[in-house]
mmCIF file of C-alpha atoms in Angstrom:
data_model
loop_
_atom_site.group_PDB
_atom_site.id
_atom_site.type_symbol
_atom_site.label_atom_id
_atom_site.label_comp_id
_atom_site.label_asym_id
_atom_site.label_seq_id
_atom_site.Cartn_x
_atom_site.Cartn_y
_atom_site.Cartn_z
ATOM 1 C CA MET G 1 -10.419 22.976 30.013
ATOM 2 C CA SER G 2 -14.133 22.240 30.331
ATOM 3 C CA LYS G 3 -15.715 21.046 33.540
ATOM 4 C CA ASN G 4 -18.519 18.513 33.843
ATOM 5 C CA ASN G 5 -20.931 20.264 36.202
ATOM 6 C CA ASN G 6 -23.261 17.271 36.127
ATOM 7 C CA LYS G 7 -20.743 14.783 37.514
ATOM 8 C CA PRO G 8 -21.684 15.035 41.227
ATOM 9 C CA GLU G 9 -25.375 14.791 40.372
ATOM 10 C CA ASN G 10 -24.754 11.774 38.131
ATOM 11 C CA LEU G 11 -22.782 10.038 40.890
ATOM 12 C CA HIS G 12 -25.616 10.782 43.305
ATOM 13 C CA GLU G 13 -28.222 9.313 40.939
ATOM 14 C CA ASN G 14 -26.069 6.239 40.304
ATOM 15 C CA HIS G 15 -25.793 5.656 44.036
ATOM 16 C CA ARG G 16 -29.566 5.903 44.441
ATOM 17 C CA ALA G 17 -30.050 3.466 41.590
ATOM 18 C CA ARG G 18 -27.691 0.976 43.248
ATOM 19 C CA VAL G 19 -29.546 1.227 46.569
ATOM 20 C CA ARG G 20 -32.882 0.612 44.828
ATOM 21 C CA GLU G 21 -31.465 -2.357 42.936
ATOM 22 C CA THR G 22 -30.121 -3.833 46.160
ATOM 23 C CA PHE G 23 -33.569 -3.686 47.724
ATOM 24 C CA LYS G 24 -35.215 -5.200 44.630
ATOM 25 C CA ARG G 25 -32.660 -8.002 44.582
ATOM 26 C CA ALA G 26 -32.149 -8.759 48.284
ATOM 27 C CA GLY G 27 -35.090 -7.132 50.061
ATOM 28 C CA ALA G 28 -34.910 -5.569 53.505
ATOM 29 C CA ASP G 29 -33.094 -8.595 54.947
ATOM 30 C CA GLY G 30 -30.170 -7.932 52.621
ATOM 31 C CA MET G 31 -29.645 -4.320 53.672
ATOM 32 C CA PRO G 32 -28.329 -2.655 56.842
ATOM 33 C CA ASP G 33 -30.648 -0.367 58.783
ATOM 34 C CA HIS G 34 -29.115 2.870 57.587
ATOM 35 C CA ASN G 35 -29.544 1.856 53.935
ATOM 36 C CA LEU G 36 -33.212 1.062 54.477
ATOM 37 C CA LEU G 37 -33.736 4.443 56.062
ATOM 38 C CA GLU G 38 -31.712 6.088 53.316
ATOM 39 C CA LEU G 39 -33.937 4.439 50.704
ATOM 40 C CA LEU G 40 -37.096 5.579 52.452
ATOM 41 C CA LEU G 41 -35.843 9.153 52.502
ATOM 42 C CA PHE G 42 -35.325 9.120 48.730
ATOM 43 C CA TYR G 43 -39.076 9.721 48.465
ATOM 44 C CA SER G 44 -39.157 12.842 50.615
ATOM 45 C CA ILE G 45 -35.693 14.256 49.856
ATOM 46 C CA PRO G 46 -35.182 14.097 46.094
ATOM 47 C CA ARG G 47 -31.773 15.755 45.690
ATOM 48 C CA LYS G 48 -29.719 15.484 48.889
ATOM 49 C CA ASP G 49 -27.445 12.751 50.226
ATOM 50 C CA THR G 50 -29.868 10.818 52.394
ATOM 51 C CA ASN G 51 -27.193 8.332 53.512
ATOM 52 C CA GLU G 52 -25.684 10.964 55.770
ATOM 53 C CA ILE G 53 -29.114 11.944 57.101
ATOM 54 C CA ALA G 54 -29.962 8.281 57.784
ATOM 55 C CA HIS G 55 -26.774 7.839 59.822
ATOM 56 C CA ARG G 56 -27.597 11.041 61.693
ATOM 57 C CA LEU G 57 -31.084 9.786 62.587
ATOM 58 C CA ILE G 58 -29.866 6.418 63.877
ATOM 59 C CA ALA G 59 -27.107 8.123 65.880
ATOM 60 C CA ALA G 60 -29.643 10.516 67.417
ATOM 61 C CA PHE G 61 -32.244 7.918 68.402
ATOM 62 C CA GLY G 62 -30.106 4.788 68.834
ATOM 63 C CA SER G 63 -31.732 2.311 66.418
ATOM 64 C CA LEU G 64 -33.992 2.032 63.397
ATOM 65 C CA SER G 65 -37.004 1.133 65.543
ATOM 66 C CA ARG G 66 -36.461 4.184 67.739
ATOM 67 C CA VAL G 67 -36.270 6.396 64.664
ATOM 68 C CA PHE G 68 -39.732 5.166 63.664
ATOM 69 C CA ASP G 69 -41.005 5.558 67.227
ATOM 70 C CA ALA G 70 -39.842 9.171 67.382
ATOM 71 C CA SER G 71 -42.485 11.883 67.316
ATOM 72 C CA TYR G 72 -42.922 14.285 64.437
ATOM 73 C CA GLU G 73 -41.560 17.085 66.638
ATOM 74 C CA GLU G 74 -38.461 15.076 67.636
ATOM 75 C CA LEU G 75 -37.733 14.212 64.025
ATOM 76 C CA MET G 76 -37.985 17.866 63.001
ATOM 77 C CA GLU G 77 -35.075 18.642 65.333
ATOM 78 C CA ILE G 78 -32.664 16.544 63.234
ATOM 79 C CA ASP G 79 -30.546 18.427 60.718
ATOM 80 C CA GLY G 80 -31.720 17.576 57.188
ATOM 81 C CA ILE G 81 -35.212 16.457 58.200
ATOM 82 C CA GLY G 82 -38.028 18.669 56.976
ATOM 83 C CA GLU G 83 -41.787 18.412 57.267
ATOM 84 C CA SER G 84 -42.194 15.845 54.473
ATOM 85 C CA SER G 85 -39.544 13.515 55.880
ATOM 86 C CA ALA G 86 -40.781 13.822 59.456
ATOM 87 C CA LEU G 87 -44.314 12.999 58.337
ATOM 88 C CA LEU G 88 -43.165 10.088 56.179
ATOM 89 C CA ILE G 89 -41.129 8.504 58.980
ATOM 90 C CA SER G 90 -43.805 9.025 61.627
ATOM 91 C CA MET G 91 -46.401 7.382 59.356
ATOM 92 C CA ILE G 92 -44.533 4.073 59.139
ATOM 93 C CA PRO G 93 -45.566 2.523 62.516
ATOM 94 C CA SER G 94 -49.269 3.255 62.032
ATOM 95 C CA ILE G 95 -49.206 1.926 58.469
ATOM 96 C CA CYS G 96 -47.466 -1.238 59.699
ATOM 97 C CA ARG G 97 -50.090 -1.699 62.415
ATOM 98 C CA ARG G 98 -52.867 -1.273 59.879
ATOM 99 C CA TYR G 99 -51.182 -3.841 57.618
ATOM 100 C CA ILE G 100 -50.921 -6.378 60.453
ATOM 101 C CA GLU G 101 -54.556 -5.819 61.450
ATOM 102 C CA SER G 102 -55.650 -6.270 57.855
ATOM 103 C CA SER G 103 -53.557 -9.433 57.442
ATOM 104 C CA ASN G 104 -55.037 -10.942 60.601
ATOM 105 C CA SER G 105 -58.647 -9.985 59.896
ATOM 106 C CA PRO G 106 -61.124 -12.878 59.436
ATOM 107 C CA LYS G 107 -61.271 -14.233 55.901
ATOM 108 C CA VAL G 108 -64.423 -13.683 53.868
ATOM 109 C CA ASN G 109 -65.414 -16.939 52.209
ATOM 110 C CA LEU G 110 -67.686 -16.599 49.191
ATOM 111 C CA SER G 111 -67.711 -20.196 47.995
ATOM 112 C CA GLU G 112 -71.510 -20.418 48.326
ATOM 113 C CA PRO G 113 -73.752 -18.353 46.004
ATOM 114 C CA GLU G 114 -75.938 -17.107 48.871
ATOM 115 C CA GLU G 115 -72.919 -15.785 50.749
ATOM 116 C CA ALA G 116 -71.599 -14.072 47.624
ATOM 117 C CA MET G 117 -74.962 -12.455 46.857
ATOM 118 C CA ASN G 118 -75.433 -11.163 50.402
ATOM 119 C CA TYR G 119 -71.889 -9.805 50.483
ATOM 120 C CA ILE G 120 -72.102 -7.935 47.195
ATOM 121 C CA ILE G 121 -75.515 -6.402 47.936
ATOM 122 C CA ARG G 122 -74.501 -5.259 51.409
ATOM 123 C CA LYS G 123 -71.050 -4.015 50.466
ATOM 124 C CA TYR G 124 -71.436 -2.397 47.060
ATOM 125 C CA TYR G 125 -74.976 -2.009 45.803
ATOM 126 C CA GLY G 126 -76.897 -0.297 48.582
ATOM 127 C CA SER G 127 -77.968 2.848 46.678
ATOM 128 C CA ASN G 128 -76.182 2.539 43.342
ATOM 129 C CA LYS G 129 -78.046 4.511 40.638
ATOM 130 C CA VAL G 130 -75.921 3.448 37.664
ATOM 131 C CA GLU G 131 -74.752 0.083 36.409
ATOM 132 C CA SER G 132 -71.458 -0.896 38.036
ATOM 133 C CA PHE G 133 -69.385 -3.980 37.314
ATOM 134 C CA TYR G 134 -67.275 -5.610 40.023
ATOM 135 C CA MET G 135 -64.961 -8.583 39.978
ATOM 136 C CA LEU G 136 -64.354 -10.527 43.182
ATOM 137 C CA CYS G 137 -60.996 -12.309 43.123
ATOM 138 C CA LEU G 138 -60.931 -15.518 45.164
ATOM 139 C CA ASP G 139 -58.338 -18.068 46.195
ATOM 140 C CA ALA G 140 -58.677 -21.812 45.565
ATOM 141 C CA VAL G 141 -61.073 -22.366 48.496
ATOM 142 C CA GLY G 142 -63.237 -19.312 47.847
ATOM 143 C CA ASN G 143 -61.700 -16.801 50.246
ATOM 144 C CA LEU G 144 -61.928 -13.218 49.033
ATOM 145 C CA ILE G 145 -58.597 -11.729 47.937
ATOM 146 C CA ASN G 146 -59.892 -8.435 46.559
ATOM 147 C CA CYS G 147 -62.998 -6.842 45.085
ATOM 148 C CA CYS G 148 -62.333 -4.474 42.188
ATOM 149 C CA LYS G 149 -64.654 -2.112 40.342
ATOM 150 C CA LEU G 150 -63.936 -2.575 36.636
ATOM 151 C CA GLY G 151 -66.645 -0.445 35.076
ATOM 152 C CA GLU G 152 -69.364 2.099 35.708
ATOM 153 C CA GLY G 153 -71.877 3.307 33.140
ATOM 154 C CA THR G 154 -75.429 4.580 32.897
ATOM 155 C CA PRO G 155 -78.648 3.397 34.587
ATOM 156 C CA GLY G 156 -79.005 0.911 31.709
ATOM 157 C CA SER G 157 -75.552 -0.224 30.609
ATOM 158 C CA VAL G 158 -71.907 -0.683 31.517
ATOM 159 C CA ILE G 159 -68.886 -1.436 29.347
ATOM 160 C CA VAL G 160 -66.284 -3.914 30.611
ATOM 161 C CA ASP G 161 -62.808 -4.128 29.097
ATOM 162 C CA LYS G 162 -61.591 -7.726 28.604
ATOM 163 C CA ARG G 163 -57.949 -6.799 29.013
ATOM 164 C CA LYS G 164 -58.668 -5.034 32.310
ATOM 165 C CA VAL G 165 -60.518 -8.090 33.599
ATOM 166 C CA LEU G 166 -57.603 -10.350 32.707
ATOM 167 C CA GLU G 167 -54.900 -8.039 34.082
ATOM 168 C CA THR G 168 -56.789 -7.506 37.356
ATOM 169 C CA ALA G 169 -57.353 -11.229 37.918
ATOM 170 C CA LEU G 170 -53.680 -12.005 37.239
ATOM 171 C CA ARG G 171 -52.414 -9.140 39.391
ATOM 172 C CA ASN G 172 -54.478 -10.388 42.337
ATOM 173 C CA LYS G 173 -53.305 -13.991 41.750
ATOM 174 C CA ALA G 174 -56.899 -15.189 41.637
ATOM 175 C CA ASP G 175 -57.679 -18.895 41.282
ATOM 176 C CA LYS G 176 -61.257 -18.024 40.400
ATOM 177 C CA VAL G 177 -63.422 -14.930 40.152
ATOM 178 C CA ILE G 178 -67.022 -13.852 40.554
ATOM 179 C CA PHE G 179 -68.553 -11.119 38.426
ATOM 180 C CA ALA G 180 -71.258 -8.846 39.785
ATOM 181 C CA HIS G 181 -73.222 -6.051 38.178
ATOM 182 C CA ASN G 182 -76.513 -4.360 38.860
ATOM 183 C CA HIS G 183 -79.698 -3.384 37.048
ATOM 184 C CA PRO G 184 -80.699 -0.163 38.864
ATOM 185 C CA ASN G 185 -83.965 0.311 36.973
ATOM 186 C CA GLY G 186 -84.740 -3.292 36.162
ATOM 187 C CA ILE G 187 -85.026 -6.772 37.569
ATOM 188 C CA ALA G 188 -82.359 -9.204 38.705
ATOM 189 C CA ALA G 189 -82.375 -11.241 35.521
ATOM 190 C CA PRO G 190 -79.727 -11.509 32.797
ATOM 191 C CA SER G 191 -80.142 -9.835 29.431
ATOM 192 C CA LYS G 192 -78.839 -11.362 26.207
ATOM 193 C CA ASP G 193 -75.877 -8.965 26.396
ATOM 194 C CA ASP G 194 -75.163 -10.125 29.963
ATOM 195 C CA ILE G 195 -75.015 -13.750 28.836
ATOM 196 C CA ASN G 196 -72.789 -12.979 25.857
ATOM 197 C CA MET G 197 -70.417 -10.940 28.021
ATOM 198 C CA THR G 198 -70.260 -13.715 30.618
ATOM 199 C CA SER G 199 -69.418 -16.295 27.962
ATOM 200 C CA GLU G 200 -66.698 -14.152 26.375
ATOM 201 C CA LEU G 201 -65.028 -13.222 29.648
ATOM 202 C CA SER G 202 -65.218 -16.785 30.945
ATOM 203 C CA SER G 203 -63.276 -17.956 27.871
ATOM 204 C CA VAL G 204 -60.673 -15.214 28.297
ATOM 205 C CA LEU G 205 -60.071 -16.167 31.918
ATOM 206 C CA PHE G 206 -60.062 -19.896 31.200
ATOM 207 C CA SER G 207 -57.259 -19.362 28.677
ATOM 208 C CA VAL G 208 -54.925 -18.399 31.548
ATOM 209 C CA GLY G 209 -56.188 -21.007 34.019
ATOM 210 C CA ILE G 210 -58.629 -18.835 36.006
ATOM 211 C CA ARG G 211 -62.181 -20.072 36.475
ATOM 212 C CA LEU G 212 -65.256 -17.883 36.417
ATOM 213 C CA ALA G 213 -67.215 -19.179 39.416
ATOM 214 C CA ASP G 214 -70.351 -17.049 39.124
ATOM 215 C CA HIS G 215 -71.958 -13.915 37.734
ATOM 216 C CA ILE G 216 -74.307 -12.212 40.160
ATOM 217 C CA ILE G 217 -76.901 -9.726 38.949
ATOM 218 C CA VAL G 218 -78.379 -7.322 41.486
ATOM 219 C CA ALA G 219 -81.543 -5.223 41.408
ATOM 220 C CA GLY G 220 -82.312 -3.428 44.665
ATOM 221 C CA ASN G 221 -82.267 -6.037 47.408
ATOM 222 C CA GLU G 222 -82.756 -8.892 44.966
ATOM 223 C CA ALA G 223 -79.974 -10.885 43.322
ATOM 224 C CA VAL G 224 -79.581 -13.819 40.963
ATOM 225 C CA SER G 225 -76.620 -16.186 40.789
ATOM 226 C CA LEU G 226 -76.294 -17.316 37.163
ATOM 227 C CA ALA G 227 -74.164 -20.277 38.245
ATOM 228 C CA SER G 228 -77.177 -21.506 40.249
ATOM 229 C CA VAL G 229 -79.476 -21.442 37.208
ATOM 230 C CA GLU G 230 -79.283 -24.777 35.406
ATOM 231 C CA LYS G 231 -79.348 -23.467 31.828
ATOM 232 C CA PHE G 232 -76.435 -21.081 32.548
ATOM 233 C CA ARG G 233 -74.193 -23.556 34.388
ATOM 234 C CA PRO G 234 -72.143 -24.482 31.294
ATOM 235 C CA LEU G 235 -70.779 -20.919 31.362
ATOM 236 C CA PHE G 236 -69.031 -21.659 34.656
ATOM 237 C CA MET G 237 -67.617 -25.130 34.077
#
């Protein structure tokens, strides 16, 4: 009579899959503390029963919050907790604090061309020796959501992928975007290729309801906002 040696492992994997699905469906509010801790430990303990270890941690420290407040050394004293798990758990409070600080930080509003130009020069183009293309994702009132580098090339050119532009804008839930790229060895004026690229990408974004608000070209400490130049304004309507 043959034996299925994989059965315990399959049951274990099925249980992990169910815990993950519960979190995806119900979130943290739909799970008890020990299941949340069990789920977290999946990522540092790939092949053991982390449910038992989670119960052991809460029993040792008294609550989920006290588990996260425990020191690395205290966590290492718990049976089943190794270096990776102790580090992972002890990281959670500091990551949460950083998240809260970031969420509460003052918003950067780039609704005015001058503000956008100053921001991009100061933040990204101080000593850049090659052409780099950035996209600033903004909400409906011009607050910065994220600034993403989408291309880097040579001192004289940079290639930008349309699909990457579209995917990045959608992923960041942008209402509008600003493009920025630099001319390291030139002047802050658009080339014919710059204009063509702006027109093409503006159409791609418009097709999914995202407006291109501006394209800023930087050269040293100088910058030009194409949306502020009358003959280029139709590109941003």
